[in-house]
XYZ file of C-alpha atoms in Angstrom:
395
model
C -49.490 21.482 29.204
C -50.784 24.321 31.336
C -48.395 27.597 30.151
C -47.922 29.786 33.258
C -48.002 33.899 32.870
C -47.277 36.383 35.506
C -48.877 40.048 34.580
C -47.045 42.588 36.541
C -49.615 45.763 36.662
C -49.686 48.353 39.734
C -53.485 48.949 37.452
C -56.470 47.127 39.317
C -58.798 46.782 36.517
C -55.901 44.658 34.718
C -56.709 41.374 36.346
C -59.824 41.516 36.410
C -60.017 41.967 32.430
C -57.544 39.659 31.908
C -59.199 36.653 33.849
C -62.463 37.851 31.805
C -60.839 37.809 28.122
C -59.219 34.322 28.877
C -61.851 32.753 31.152
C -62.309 29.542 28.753
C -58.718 29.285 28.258
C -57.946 29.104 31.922
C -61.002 26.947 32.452
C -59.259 24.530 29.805
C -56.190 24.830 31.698
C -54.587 26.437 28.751
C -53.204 29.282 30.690
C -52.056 29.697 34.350
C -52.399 33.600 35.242
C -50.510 34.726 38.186
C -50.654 38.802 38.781
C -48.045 40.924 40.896
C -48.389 44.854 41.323
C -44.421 45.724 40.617
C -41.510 44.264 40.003
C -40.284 43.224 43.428
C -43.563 40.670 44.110
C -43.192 39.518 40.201
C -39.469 38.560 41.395
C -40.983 36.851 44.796
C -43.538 35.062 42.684
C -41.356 33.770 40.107
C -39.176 32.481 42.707
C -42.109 30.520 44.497
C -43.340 29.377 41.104
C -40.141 28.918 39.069
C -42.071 27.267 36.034
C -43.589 31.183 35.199
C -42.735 30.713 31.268
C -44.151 34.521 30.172
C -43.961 37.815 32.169
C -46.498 40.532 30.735
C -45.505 44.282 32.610
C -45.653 47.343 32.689
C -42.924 49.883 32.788
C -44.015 52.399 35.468
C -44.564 50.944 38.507
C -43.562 51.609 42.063
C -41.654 49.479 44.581
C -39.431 48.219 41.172
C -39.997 49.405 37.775
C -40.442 47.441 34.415
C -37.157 48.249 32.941
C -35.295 46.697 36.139
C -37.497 43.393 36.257
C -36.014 42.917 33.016
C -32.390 43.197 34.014
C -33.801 40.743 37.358
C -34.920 38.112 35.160
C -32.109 37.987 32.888
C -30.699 37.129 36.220
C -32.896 34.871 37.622
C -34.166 32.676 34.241
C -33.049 34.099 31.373
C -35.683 31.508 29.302
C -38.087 33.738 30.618
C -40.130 35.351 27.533
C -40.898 39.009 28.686
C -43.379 41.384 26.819
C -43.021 44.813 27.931
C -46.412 47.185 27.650
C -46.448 51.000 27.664
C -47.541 53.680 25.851
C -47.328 54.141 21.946
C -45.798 57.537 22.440
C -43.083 55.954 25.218
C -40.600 54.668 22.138
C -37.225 55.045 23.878
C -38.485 53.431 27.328
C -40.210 50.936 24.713
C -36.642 50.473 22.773
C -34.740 50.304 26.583
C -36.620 47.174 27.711
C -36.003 45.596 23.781
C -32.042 46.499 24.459
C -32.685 44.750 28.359
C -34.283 41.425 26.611
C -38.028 42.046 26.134
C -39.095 39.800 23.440
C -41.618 42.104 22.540
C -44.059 44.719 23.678
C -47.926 46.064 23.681
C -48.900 49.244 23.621
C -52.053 50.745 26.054
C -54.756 50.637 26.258
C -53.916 46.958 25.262
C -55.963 45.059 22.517
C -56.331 41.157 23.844
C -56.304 39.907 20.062
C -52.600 41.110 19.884
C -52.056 40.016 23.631
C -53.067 36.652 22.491
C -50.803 36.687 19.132
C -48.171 38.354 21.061
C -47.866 35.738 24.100
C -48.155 32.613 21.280
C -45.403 34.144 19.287
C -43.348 34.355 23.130
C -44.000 30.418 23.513
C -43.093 29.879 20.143
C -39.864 31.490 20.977
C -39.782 29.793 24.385
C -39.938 26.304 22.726
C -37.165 27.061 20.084
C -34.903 28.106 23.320
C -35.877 25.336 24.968
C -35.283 22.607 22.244
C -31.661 24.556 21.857
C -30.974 24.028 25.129
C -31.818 20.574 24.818
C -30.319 20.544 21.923
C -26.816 21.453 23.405
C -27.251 19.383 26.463
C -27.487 16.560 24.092
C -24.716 17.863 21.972
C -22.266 17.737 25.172
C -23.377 14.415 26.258
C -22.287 13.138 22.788
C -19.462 15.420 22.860
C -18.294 13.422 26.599
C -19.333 10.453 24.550
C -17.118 10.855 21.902
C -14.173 12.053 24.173
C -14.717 8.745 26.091
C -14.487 6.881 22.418
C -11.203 8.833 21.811
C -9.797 7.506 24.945
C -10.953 4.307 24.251
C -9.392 3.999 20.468
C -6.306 5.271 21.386
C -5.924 2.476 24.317
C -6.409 0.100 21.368
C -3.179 1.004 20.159
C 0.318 1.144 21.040
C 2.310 3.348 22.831
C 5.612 2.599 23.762
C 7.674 0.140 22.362
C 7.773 -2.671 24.875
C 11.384 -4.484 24.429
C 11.628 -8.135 24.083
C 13.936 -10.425 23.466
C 15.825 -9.497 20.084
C 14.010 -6.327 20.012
C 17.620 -4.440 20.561
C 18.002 -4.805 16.519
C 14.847 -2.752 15.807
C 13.654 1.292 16.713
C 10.038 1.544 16.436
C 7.595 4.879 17.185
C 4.071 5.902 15.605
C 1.426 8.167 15.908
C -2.352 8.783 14.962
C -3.602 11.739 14.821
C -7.830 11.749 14.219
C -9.371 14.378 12.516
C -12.560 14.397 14.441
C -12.988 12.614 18.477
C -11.993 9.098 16.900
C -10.365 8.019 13.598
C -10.358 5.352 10.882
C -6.452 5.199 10.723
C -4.847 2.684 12.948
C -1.810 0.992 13.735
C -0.288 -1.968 15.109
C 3.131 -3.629 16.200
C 3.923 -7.280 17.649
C 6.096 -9.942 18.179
C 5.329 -12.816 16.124
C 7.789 -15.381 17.170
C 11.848 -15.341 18.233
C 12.868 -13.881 15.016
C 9.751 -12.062 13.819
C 8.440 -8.961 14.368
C 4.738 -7.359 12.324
C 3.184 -4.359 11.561
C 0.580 -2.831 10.529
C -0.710 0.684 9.280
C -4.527 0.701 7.771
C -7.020 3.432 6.682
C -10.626 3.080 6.585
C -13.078 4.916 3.885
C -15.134 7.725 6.089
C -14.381 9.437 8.954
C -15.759 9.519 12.523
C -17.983 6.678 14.730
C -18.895 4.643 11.574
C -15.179 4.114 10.434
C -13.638 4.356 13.786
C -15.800 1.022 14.346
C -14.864 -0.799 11.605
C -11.327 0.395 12.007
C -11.202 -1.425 15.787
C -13.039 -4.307 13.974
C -10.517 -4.564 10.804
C -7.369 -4.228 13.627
C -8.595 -7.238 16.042
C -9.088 -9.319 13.187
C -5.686 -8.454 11.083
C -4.046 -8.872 14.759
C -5.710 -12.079 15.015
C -4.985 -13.960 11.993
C -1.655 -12.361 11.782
C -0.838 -14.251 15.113
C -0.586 -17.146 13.939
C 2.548 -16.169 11.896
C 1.347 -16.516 8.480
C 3.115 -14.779 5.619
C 1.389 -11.075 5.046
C -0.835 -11.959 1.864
C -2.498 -14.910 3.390
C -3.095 -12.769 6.293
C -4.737 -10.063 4.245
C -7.010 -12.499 2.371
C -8.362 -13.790 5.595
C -9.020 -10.496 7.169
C -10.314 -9.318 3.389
C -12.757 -12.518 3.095
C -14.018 -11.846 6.758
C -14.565 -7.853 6.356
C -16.731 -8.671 3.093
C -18.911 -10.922 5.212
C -19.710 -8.067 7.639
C -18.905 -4.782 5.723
C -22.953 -3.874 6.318
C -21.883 -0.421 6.405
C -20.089 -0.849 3.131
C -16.878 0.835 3.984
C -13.360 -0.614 3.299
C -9.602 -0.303 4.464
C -6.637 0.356 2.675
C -3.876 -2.132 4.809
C -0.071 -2.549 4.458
C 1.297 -5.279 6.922
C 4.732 -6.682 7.175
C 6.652 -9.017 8.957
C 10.421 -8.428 9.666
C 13.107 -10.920 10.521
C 15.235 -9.228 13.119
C 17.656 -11.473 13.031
C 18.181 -11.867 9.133
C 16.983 -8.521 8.015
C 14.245 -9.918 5.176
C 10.991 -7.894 5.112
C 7.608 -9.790 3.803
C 4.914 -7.692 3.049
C 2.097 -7.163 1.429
C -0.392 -4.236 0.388
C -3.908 -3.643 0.248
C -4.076 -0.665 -1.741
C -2.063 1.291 0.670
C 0.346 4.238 -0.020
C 3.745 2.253 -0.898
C 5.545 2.722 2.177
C 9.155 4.352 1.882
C 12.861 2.644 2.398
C 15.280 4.906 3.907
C 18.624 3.070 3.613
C 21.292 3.857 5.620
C 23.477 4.553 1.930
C 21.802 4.907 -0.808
C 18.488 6.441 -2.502
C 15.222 6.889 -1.063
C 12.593 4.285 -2.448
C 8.864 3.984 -2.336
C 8.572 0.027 -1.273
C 5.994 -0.358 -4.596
C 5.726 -3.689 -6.161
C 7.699 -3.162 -9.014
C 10.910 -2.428 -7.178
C 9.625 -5.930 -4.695
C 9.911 -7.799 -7.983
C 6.028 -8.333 -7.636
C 4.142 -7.804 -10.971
C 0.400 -7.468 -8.947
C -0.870 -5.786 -5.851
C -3.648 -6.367 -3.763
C -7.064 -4.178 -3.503
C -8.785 -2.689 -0.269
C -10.070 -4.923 2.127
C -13.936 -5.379 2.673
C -14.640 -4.590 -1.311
C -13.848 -7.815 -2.939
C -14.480 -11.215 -1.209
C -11.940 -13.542 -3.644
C -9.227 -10.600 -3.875
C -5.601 -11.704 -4.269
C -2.938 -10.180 -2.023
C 0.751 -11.262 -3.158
C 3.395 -11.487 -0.866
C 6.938 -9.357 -1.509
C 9.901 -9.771 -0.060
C 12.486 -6.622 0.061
C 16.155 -7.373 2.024
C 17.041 -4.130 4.682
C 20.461 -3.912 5.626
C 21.663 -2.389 9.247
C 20.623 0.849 9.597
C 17.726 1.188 6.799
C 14.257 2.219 7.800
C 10.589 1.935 6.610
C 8.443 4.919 7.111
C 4.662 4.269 6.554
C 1.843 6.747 6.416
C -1.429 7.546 5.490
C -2.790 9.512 2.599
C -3.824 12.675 5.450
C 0.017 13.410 5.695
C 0.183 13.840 1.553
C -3.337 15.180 1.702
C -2.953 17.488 4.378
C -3.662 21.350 2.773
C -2.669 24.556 3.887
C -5.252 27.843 3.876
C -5.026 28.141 0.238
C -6.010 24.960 -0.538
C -2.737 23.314 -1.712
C -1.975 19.888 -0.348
C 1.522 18.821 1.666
C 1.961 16.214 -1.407
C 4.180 13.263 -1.836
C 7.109 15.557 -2.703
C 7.639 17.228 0.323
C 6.811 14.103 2.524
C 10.216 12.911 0.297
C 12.072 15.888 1.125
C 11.917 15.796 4.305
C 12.803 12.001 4.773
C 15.539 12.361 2.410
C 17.061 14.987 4.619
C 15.802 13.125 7.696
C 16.701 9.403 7.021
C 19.513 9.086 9.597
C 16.900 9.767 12.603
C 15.641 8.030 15.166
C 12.433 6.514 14.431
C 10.391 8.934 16.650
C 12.359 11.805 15.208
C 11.083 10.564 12.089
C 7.242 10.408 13.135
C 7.793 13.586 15.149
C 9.496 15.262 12.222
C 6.862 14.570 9.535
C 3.810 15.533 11.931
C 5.539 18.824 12.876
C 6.050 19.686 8.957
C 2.474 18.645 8.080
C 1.254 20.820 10.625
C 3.731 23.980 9.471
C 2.634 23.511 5.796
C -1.070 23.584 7.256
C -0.200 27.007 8.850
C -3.743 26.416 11.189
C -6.018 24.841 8.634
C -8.552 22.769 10.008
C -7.287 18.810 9.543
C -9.931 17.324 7.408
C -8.025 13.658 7.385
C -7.109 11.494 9.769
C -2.621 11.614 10.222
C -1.265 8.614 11.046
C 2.676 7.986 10.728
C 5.025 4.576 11.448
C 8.541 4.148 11.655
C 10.763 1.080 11.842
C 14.394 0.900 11.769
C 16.751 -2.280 11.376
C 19.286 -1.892 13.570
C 20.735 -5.275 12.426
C 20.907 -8.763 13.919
C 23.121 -10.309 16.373
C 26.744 -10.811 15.319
């Protein structure tokens, strides 16, 4: 490609000598000289040929000097590589036009060796501007890609809780919160039948596109299979014998689904190497909802690691007015400028002093003292929080 250079020179011999020196490099269409005698026709010629990549002038020049081209085509294409030339013993006009955005500059009378050195080092600078640029334009394109993604993953999930019939014995709010555009957390909530209502909180391994895809692809299956009202260990070994067959990327989720019974209060769940979710009971003790206190000696693994894993199925009675709060391990995990993570033993604070709230107070609650304990620290986790009280069943 043909690089195009304007030499701005009210000197008559310049051209002349210039289009002598380079003759076999214009012949091979290497260069493109173009030659204007001050600054004002550089400025007209630029504008009829707006592909000028290098501007060669002088500094002293009538019509427009050298130093106020420079301030011009910062205006008019700041890619433009100029290379100021003047005389050795000129240093402060010489050290103006650097300050003004001369790349660089030759001194008179001017020795074409350096020219030559001297405009290659200009398109070498040229082409790293140019790949930024492109560089950046790419960058935003992903960046509206990714914002587009966000969108996209957080219509996957729900918002709202949409009443149904029964649904007057439960409260229900959650939040994710992704540490990049898109996340690997998720959550879910349905109606599984006239007495039944499931959910679902899951984290996958990794962070951004990679997990966010196999986090929409672990959700539509678990919401798929658990559809069919099947207790929440069978669910999990479907969904875990599926993700193994297509877990090309290797990653896994950590899943805790449950299935209430509005009407009777019984909880069935089951864990797939997910933080123990916590019971808030209306009287009585915080508890983590662990297997040993669900009378369960095993628990299951992650999902997508191990094709013939075992999930059991545990079974926990809630009386009116208890809650479950689930999370994911970038509440706990969530540090503050020095380093020191949120932990499990303030998350228990706070929902001990919090358990008589509203199930969005809850979420809101526990989001709001993550991000006071992270005082600004960037989120380096994924925050996703669900809350479900049991309001009772029908009289």
């Amino acid at each position: 490609m043909t690089v195009k250079i304007l030499v701005v020179d009210d000197e008559p011999d310049l051209e002349s000598l210039v289009r002598q020196r380079f003759r076999k490099q214009v012949r091979d269409k290497v260069y493109a000289f173009a030659f204007a005698q001050n600054g004002a026709e550089a400025i007209q010629q630029i504008e009829n040929d707006p592909e000028t990549e290098v501007v060669l002038t002088d500094i002293n020049m009538p019509v427009m000097d050298g130093l106020t081209l420079l301030i011009k085509l910062l205006e008019l294409n700041p890619i433009i590589q100029p290379v100021v030339v003047s005389a050795y013993s000129d240093m402060k006009n010489i050290r103006t036009a650097m300050n003004r955005g001369a790349f660089d500059f030759l001194t008179k009378p001017i020795d074409f060796e350096d020219f030559e050195i001297t405009i290659n080092n200009a398109l070498n600078q040229l082409r790293r501007l140019k790949e930024a640029d492109q560089n950046r334009d790419q960058l935003a394109s992903v960046q509206r890609e990714l914002t587009v993604a966000r969108s996209i993953q957080q219509s996957m999930l729900p918002h709202g809780f949409c009443p149904f019939a029964g649904s007057a014995a439960l409260d229900v709010a959650a939040t994710m919160l992704p540490a990049r555009n898109v996340g690997g957390d998720f959550y879910d909530y349905f109606q599984l039948d006239a007495d039944r209502f499931g959910f679902v909180i899951g984290d996958v391994s990794g962070k951004g596109v990679p997990a966010a895809l196999f986090m929409a692809m672990s959700r539509t299956v678990l919401k798929a299979v658990a559809l069919r009202g099947q207790p929440p260990g069978e669910c999990l070994r479907q969904v875990n014998a599926f993700l193994c067959g297509e877990n090309h990327a290797e990653l896994f989720v950590t899943v805790f689904y449950g299935i209430l019974n509005f009407r009777t209060g019984e909880f069935q769940h089951s864990n797939g190497g997910h933080n123990p979710p916590y019971v808030l009971p209306a009287s009585g003790e915080l508890t983590a909802l662990d297997t040993e206190r669900s009378g369960t000696e095993l628990s299951g693994t992650v999902l997508g690691m191990l094709e013939d894993a075992d999930y059991p199925t545990c079974r926990t009675q809630l009386r009116a007015g208890d809650a479950l709060f689930l999370y994911t391990d970038g509440v706990t995990e969530a540090t503050d400028p020095q380093g020191n993570m949120f932990g499990v033993e303030r998350l228990e604070v706070f929902l001990r002093q919090s358990k008589a709230h509203s199930a969005d107070d809850l979420v809101q609650g526990v989001l709001t003292a993550v991000q006071q304990f992270a005082a600004g620290a960037a989120q380096s986790d994924d925050i996703t929080a669900v809350a479900v009280r049991y309001l009772g069943g029908p009289p």
